[in-house]
Tab-separated table of C-alpha atoms in Angstrom:
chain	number	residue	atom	x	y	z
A	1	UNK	CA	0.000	0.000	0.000
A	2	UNK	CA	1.262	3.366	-0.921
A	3	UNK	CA	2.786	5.121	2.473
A	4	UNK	CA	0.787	8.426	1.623
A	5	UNK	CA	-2.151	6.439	1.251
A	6	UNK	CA	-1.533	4.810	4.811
A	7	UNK	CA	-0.887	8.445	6.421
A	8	UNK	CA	-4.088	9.703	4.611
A	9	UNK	CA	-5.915	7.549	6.153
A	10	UNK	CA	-4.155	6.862	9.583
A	11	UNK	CA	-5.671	10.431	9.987
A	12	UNK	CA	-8.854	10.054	8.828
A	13	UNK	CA	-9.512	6.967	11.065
A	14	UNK	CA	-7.688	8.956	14.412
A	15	UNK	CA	-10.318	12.204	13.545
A	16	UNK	CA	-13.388	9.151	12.833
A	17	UNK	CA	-12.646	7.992	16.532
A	18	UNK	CA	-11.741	11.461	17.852
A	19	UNK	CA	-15.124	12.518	16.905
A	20	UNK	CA	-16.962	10.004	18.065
A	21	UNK	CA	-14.914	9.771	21.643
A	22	UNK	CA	-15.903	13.039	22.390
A	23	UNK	CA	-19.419	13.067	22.059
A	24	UNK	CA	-20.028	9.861	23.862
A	25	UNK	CA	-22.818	10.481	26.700
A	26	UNK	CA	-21.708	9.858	29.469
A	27	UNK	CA	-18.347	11.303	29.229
A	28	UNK	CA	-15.794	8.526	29.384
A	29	UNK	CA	-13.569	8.332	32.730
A	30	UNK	CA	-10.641	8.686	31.168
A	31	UNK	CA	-10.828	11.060	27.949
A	32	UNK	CA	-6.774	10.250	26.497
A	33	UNK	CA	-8.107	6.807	26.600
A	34	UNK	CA	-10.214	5.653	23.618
A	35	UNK	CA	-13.557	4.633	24.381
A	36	UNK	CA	-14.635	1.056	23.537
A	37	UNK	CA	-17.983	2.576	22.543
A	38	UNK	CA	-16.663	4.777	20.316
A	39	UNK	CA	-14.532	2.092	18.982
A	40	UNK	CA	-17.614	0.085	18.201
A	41	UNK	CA	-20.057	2.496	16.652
A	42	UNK	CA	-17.216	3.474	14.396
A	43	UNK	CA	-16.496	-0.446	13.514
A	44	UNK	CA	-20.474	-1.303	13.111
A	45	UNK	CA	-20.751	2.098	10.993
A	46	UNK	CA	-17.910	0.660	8.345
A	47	UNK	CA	-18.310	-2.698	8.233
A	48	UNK	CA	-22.547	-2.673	8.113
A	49	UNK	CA	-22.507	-3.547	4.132
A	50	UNK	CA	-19.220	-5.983	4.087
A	51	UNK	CA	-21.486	-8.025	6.909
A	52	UNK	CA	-24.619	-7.593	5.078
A	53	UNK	CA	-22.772	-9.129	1.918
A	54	UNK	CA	-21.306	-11.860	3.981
A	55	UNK	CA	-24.587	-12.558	5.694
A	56	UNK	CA	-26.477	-12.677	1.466
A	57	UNK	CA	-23.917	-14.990	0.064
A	58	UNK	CA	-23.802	-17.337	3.885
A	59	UNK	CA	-20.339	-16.899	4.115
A	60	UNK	CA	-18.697	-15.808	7.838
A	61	UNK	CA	-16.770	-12.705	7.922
A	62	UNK	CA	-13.342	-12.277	7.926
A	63	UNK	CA	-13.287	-10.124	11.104
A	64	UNK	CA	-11.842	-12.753	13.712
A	65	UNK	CA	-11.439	-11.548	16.855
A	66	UNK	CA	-8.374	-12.645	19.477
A	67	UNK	CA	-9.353	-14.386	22.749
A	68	UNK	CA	-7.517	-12.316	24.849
A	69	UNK	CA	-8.980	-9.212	26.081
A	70	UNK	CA	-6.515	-6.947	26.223
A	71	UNK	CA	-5.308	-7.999	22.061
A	72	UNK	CA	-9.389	-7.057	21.015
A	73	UNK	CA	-9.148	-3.089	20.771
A	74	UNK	CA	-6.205	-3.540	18.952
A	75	UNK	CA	-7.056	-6.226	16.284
A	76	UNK	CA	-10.355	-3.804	15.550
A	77	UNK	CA	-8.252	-0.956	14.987
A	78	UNK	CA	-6.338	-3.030	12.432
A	79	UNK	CA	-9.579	-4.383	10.645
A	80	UNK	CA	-11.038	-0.700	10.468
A	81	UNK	CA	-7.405	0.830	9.391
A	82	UNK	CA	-7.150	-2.024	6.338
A	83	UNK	CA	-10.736	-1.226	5.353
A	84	UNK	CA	-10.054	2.392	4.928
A	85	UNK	CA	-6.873	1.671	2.780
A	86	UNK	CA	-8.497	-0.636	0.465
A	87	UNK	CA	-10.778	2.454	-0.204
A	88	UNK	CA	-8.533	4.624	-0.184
A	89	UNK	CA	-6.724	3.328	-3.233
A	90	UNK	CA	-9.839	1.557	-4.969
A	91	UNK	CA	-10.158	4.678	-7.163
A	92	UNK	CA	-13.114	3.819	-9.389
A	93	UNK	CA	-13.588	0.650	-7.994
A	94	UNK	CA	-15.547	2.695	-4.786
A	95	UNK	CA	-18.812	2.358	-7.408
A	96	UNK	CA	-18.668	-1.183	-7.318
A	97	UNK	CA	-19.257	-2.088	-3.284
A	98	UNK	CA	-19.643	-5.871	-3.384
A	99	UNK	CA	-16.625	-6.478	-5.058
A	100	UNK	CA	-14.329	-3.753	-2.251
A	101	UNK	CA	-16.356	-6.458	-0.447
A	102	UNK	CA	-14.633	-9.329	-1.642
A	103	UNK	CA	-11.450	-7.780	-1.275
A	104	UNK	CA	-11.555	-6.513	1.928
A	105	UNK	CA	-12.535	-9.969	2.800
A	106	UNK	CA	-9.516	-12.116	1.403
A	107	UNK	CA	-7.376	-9.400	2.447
A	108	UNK	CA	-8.565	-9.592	6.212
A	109	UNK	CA	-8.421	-13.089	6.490
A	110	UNK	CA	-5.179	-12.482	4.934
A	111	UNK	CA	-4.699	-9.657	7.806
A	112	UNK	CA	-5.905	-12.365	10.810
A	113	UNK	CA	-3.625	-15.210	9.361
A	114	UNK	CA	-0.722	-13.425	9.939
A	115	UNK	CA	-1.137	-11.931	13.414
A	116	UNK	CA	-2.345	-15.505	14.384
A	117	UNK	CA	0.487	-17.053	12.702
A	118	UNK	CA	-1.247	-19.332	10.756
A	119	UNK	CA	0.499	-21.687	8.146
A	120	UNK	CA	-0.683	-21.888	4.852
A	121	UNK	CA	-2.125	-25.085	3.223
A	122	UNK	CA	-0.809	-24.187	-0.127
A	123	UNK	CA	3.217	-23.604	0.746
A	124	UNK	CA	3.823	-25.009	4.323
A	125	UNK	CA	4.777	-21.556	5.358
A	126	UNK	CA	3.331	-18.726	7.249
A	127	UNK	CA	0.824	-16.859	5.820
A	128	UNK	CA	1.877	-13.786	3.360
A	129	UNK	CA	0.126	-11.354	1.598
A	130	UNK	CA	-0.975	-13.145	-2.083
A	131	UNK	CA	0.203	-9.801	-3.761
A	132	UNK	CA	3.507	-9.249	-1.709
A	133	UNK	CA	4.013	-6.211	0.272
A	134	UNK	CA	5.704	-3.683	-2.517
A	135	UNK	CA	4.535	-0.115	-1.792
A	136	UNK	CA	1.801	-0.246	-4.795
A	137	UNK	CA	1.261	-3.990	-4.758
A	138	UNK	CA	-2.625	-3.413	-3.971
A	139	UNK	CA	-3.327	-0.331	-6.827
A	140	UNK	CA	-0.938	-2.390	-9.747
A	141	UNK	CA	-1.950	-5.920	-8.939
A	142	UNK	CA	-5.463	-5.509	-7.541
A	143	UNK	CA	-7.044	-2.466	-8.663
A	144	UNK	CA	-5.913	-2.052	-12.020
A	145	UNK	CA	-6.719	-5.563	-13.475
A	146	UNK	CA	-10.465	-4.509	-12.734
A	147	UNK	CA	-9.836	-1.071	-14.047
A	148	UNK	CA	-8.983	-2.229	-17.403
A	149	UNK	CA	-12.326	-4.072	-17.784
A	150	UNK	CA	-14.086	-1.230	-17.072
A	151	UNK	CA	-11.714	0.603	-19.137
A	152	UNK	CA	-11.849	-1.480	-21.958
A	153	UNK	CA	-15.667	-1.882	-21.983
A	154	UNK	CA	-16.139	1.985	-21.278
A	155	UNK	CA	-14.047	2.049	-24.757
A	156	UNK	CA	-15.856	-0.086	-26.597
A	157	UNK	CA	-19.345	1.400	-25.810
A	158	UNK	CA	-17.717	5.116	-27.302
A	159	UNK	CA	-16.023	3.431	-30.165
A	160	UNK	CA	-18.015	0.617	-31.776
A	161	UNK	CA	-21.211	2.871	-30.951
A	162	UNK	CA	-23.034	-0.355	-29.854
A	163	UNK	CA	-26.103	-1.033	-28.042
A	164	UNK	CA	-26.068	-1.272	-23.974
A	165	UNK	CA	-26.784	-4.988	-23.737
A	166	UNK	CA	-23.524	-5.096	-25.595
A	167	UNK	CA	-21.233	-4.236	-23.341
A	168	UNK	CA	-20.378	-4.097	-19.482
A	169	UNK	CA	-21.252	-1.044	-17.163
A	170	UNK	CA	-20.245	-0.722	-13.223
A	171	UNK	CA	-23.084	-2.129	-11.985
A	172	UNK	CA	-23.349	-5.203	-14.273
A	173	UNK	CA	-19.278	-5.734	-13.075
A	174	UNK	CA	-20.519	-5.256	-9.454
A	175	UNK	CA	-23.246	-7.680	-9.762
A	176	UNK	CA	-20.831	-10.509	-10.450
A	177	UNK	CA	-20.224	-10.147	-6.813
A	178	UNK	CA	-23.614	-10.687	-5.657
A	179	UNK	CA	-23.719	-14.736	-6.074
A	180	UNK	CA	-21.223	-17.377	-4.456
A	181	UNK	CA	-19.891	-18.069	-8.037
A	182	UNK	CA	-17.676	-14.879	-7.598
A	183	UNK	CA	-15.529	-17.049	-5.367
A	184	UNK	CA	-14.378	-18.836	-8.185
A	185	UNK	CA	-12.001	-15.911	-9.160
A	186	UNK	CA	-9.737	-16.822	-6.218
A	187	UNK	CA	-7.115	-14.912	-4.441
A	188	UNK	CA	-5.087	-14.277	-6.002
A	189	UNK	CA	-7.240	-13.431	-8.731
A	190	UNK	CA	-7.274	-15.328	-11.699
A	191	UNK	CA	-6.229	-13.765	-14.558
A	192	UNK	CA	-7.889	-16.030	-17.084
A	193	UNK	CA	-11.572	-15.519	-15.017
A	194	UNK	CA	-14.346	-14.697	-17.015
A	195	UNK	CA	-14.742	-11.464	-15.156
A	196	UNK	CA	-11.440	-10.114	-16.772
A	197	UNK	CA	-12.309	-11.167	-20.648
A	198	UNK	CA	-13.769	-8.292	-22.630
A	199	UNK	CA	-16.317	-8.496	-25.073
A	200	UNK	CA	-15.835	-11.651	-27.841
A	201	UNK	CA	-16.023	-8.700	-30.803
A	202	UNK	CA	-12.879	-7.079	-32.941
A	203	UNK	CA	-12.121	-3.773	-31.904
A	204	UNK	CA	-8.262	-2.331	-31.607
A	205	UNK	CA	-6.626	-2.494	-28.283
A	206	UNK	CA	-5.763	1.123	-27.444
A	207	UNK	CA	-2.862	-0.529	-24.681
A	208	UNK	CA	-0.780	-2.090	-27.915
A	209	UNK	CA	-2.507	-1.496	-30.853
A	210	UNK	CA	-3.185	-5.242	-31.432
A	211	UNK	CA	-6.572	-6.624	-33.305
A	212	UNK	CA	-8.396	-8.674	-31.319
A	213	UNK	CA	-10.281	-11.417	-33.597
A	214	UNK	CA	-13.962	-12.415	-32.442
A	215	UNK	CA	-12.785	-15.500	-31.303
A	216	UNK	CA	-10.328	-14.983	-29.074
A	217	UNK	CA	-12.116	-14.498	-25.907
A	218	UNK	CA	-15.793	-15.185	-23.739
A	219	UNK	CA	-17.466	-12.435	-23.095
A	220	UNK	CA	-19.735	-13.495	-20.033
A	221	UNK	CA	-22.057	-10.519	-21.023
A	222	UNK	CA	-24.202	-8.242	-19.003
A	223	UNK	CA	-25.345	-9.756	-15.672
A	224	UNK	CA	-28.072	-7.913	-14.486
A	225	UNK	CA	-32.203	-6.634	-16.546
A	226	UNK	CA	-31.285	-5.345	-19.687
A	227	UNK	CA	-34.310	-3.126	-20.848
A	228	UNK	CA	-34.968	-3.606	-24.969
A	229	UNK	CA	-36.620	-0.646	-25.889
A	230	UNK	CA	-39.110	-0.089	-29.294
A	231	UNK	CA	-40.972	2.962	-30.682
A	232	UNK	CA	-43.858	1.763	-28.340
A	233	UNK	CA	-41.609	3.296	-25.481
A	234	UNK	CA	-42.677	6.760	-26.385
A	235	UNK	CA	-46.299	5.539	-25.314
A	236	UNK	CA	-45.642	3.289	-22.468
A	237	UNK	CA	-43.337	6.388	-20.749
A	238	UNK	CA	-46.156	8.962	-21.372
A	239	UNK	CA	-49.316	6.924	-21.289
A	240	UNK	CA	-51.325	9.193	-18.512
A	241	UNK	CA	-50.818	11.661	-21.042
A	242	UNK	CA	-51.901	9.490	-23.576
A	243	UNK	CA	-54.772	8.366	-22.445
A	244	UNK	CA	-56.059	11.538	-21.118
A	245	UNK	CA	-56.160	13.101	-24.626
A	246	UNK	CA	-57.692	10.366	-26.295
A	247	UNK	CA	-60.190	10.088	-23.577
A	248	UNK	CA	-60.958	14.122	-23.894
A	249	UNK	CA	-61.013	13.842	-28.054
A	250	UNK	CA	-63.451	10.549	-27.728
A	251	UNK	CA	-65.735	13.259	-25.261
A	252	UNK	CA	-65.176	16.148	-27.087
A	253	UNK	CA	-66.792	14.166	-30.272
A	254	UNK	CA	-69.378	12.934	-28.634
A	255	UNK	CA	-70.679	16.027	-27.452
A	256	UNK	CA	-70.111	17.882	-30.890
A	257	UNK	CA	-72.208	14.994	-32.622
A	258	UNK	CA	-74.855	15.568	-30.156
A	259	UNK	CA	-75.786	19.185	-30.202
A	260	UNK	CA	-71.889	21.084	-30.105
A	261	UNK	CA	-72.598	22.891	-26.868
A	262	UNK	CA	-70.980	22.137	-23.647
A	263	UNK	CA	-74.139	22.097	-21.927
A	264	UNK	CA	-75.358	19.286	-23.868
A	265	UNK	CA	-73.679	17.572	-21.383
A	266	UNK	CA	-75.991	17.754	-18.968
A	267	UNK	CA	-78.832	15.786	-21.450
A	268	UNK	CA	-79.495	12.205	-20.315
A	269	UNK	CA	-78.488	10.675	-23.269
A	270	UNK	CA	-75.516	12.403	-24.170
A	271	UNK	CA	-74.525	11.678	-20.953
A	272	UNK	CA	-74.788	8.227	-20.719
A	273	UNK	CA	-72.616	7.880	-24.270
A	274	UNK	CA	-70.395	10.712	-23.010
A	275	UNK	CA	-69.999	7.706	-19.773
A	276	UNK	CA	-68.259	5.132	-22.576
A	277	UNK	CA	-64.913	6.890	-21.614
A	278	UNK	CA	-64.480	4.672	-18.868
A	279	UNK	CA	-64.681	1.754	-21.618
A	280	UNK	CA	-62.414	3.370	-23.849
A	281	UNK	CA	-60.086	4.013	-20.433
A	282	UNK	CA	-59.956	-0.515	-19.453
A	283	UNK	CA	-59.410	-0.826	-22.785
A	284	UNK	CA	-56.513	1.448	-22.860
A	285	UNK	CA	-54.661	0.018	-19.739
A	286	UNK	CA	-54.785	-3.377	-21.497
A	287	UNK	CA	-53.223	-1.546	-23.987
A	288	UNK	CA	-50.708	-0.495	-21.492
A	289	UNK	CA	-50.299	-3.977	-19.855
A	290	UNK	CA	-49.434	-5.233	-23.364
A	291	UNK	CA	-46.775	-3.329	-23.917
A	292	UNK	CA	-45.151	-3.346	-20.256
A	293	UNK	CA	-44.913	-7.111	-20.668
């Protein structure tokens, strides 16, 4: 993690806390000590939508906490301080929430594996970060790989002027991370996922300048309701409108055929056809139905 990226936000968590501490009723005993109540509200205040994502896919959070008492303020402090670093470099990656979700949650466990000293299955060593602990590990390794994709399909919706079922927006690359299937990509993430291959259509790569044929990769296309719009959509978005006109022009003829005068209106009979509107009006909102479905 870059180091003025950890100072940024060693200060934003210390004025979070600060804030908190001080309006805590009652006052704490001691006010240079921090306040486990503040400590909480602060914790329960960031993590609410990691838990709520871990709680929708049935998986257990990643925020183990030590047996010993005195080790529990402590390991909090280091959950809260590596959430607000994986935000604080996630750059564009902040409008896609369930996926910071997933990995804030590798990256804790990550976190709890090596304060506990735990041994990993995979080498027979302790546990290390999976992207090494360079200074911008976490932005090169991490965040960009999911830029490009958003990148690449942002490009290809400007260039090949296609329609929006044809290519990936933020929230169709944050749905991915809505279903159990999204643990399939692994940590470290897996380069040859089907999250990370762009559309399967030619269009140049602006990175080298390469062709890509229509073949060469799987496109798992757009996740979440795509709406397929006609020329019908012009009366399905304005149908009170619609309807109230045609209603009015079916009245307004009635009442010319009968007479012309407004207060023909008031005759029995014209009345009583002028009362077919409300025909006109079912028939209209099966109309409506129609074209909704």
């Amino acid at each position: 993690l870059q180091k003025d990226n950890v100072a940024n936000q060693r200060e934003h968590l210390i004025l979070l806390l600060a804030n908190v501490h001080i309006r805590q009723i009652p006052k704490p005993e001691q006010q240079s000590k921090l306040d486990d109540r503040a400590l909480d509200y602060v914790m329960k205040k960031l993590f609410k939508s990691y838990k709520m994502w871990c709680k929708y896919l049935g998986r257990k959070s990643s925020l183990w906490l030590p047996t010993i008492q005195q080790e529990v303020q402590q390991r909090k402090l280091l959950y809260m301080g590596l959430y607000l670093l994986v935000w604080g470099e996630a750059a564009n990656l902040r409008f896609m929430p369930e996926c910071l979700c997933y990995i804030y949650h590798h990256m804790a466990f990550e976190l709890y594996g090596m304060l506990a000293g735990n041994v990993s299955p995979m080498t027979g060593e302790n546990v290390k970060p999976a992207y090494g602990g360079d200074e911008e590990a976490f932005l090169m390794k991490v965040v960009t790989p999911i830029y490009k994709v958003i990148e690449e399909e942002a490009h290809r919706s400007k260039t090949m002027k296609s329609k929006h079922s044809h290519w990936r927006n933020y929230d169709d690359l944050n749905e991915y991370f809505w279903k159990v299937d999204c643990f399939r990509l692994g940590w470290p993430m897996r380069a040859d996922a089907d999250f990370f291959k762009t559309p399967k259509f030619a269009y140049p790569n602006r990175l080298n300048g390469e062709e890509r044929s229509a073949g060469s990769v799987h496109w798992m296309g757009k996740i979440n309701f795509v709406e397929i719009r006609s020329f019908w959509h012009i009366f399905r978005s304005f149908d009170r409108m619609w309807i109230f006109l045609i209603l009015s022009l079916q009245a307004m003829i009635i009442i010319a055929w009968n007479g012309g005068t407004p207060s023909d209106i008031f005759d029995a009979g014209v009345f009583k056809q002028v009362l077919s509107i409300f025909i006109t009006a079912a028939v209209l909102k099966l109309g409506q139905g129609s074209l909704v479905a």
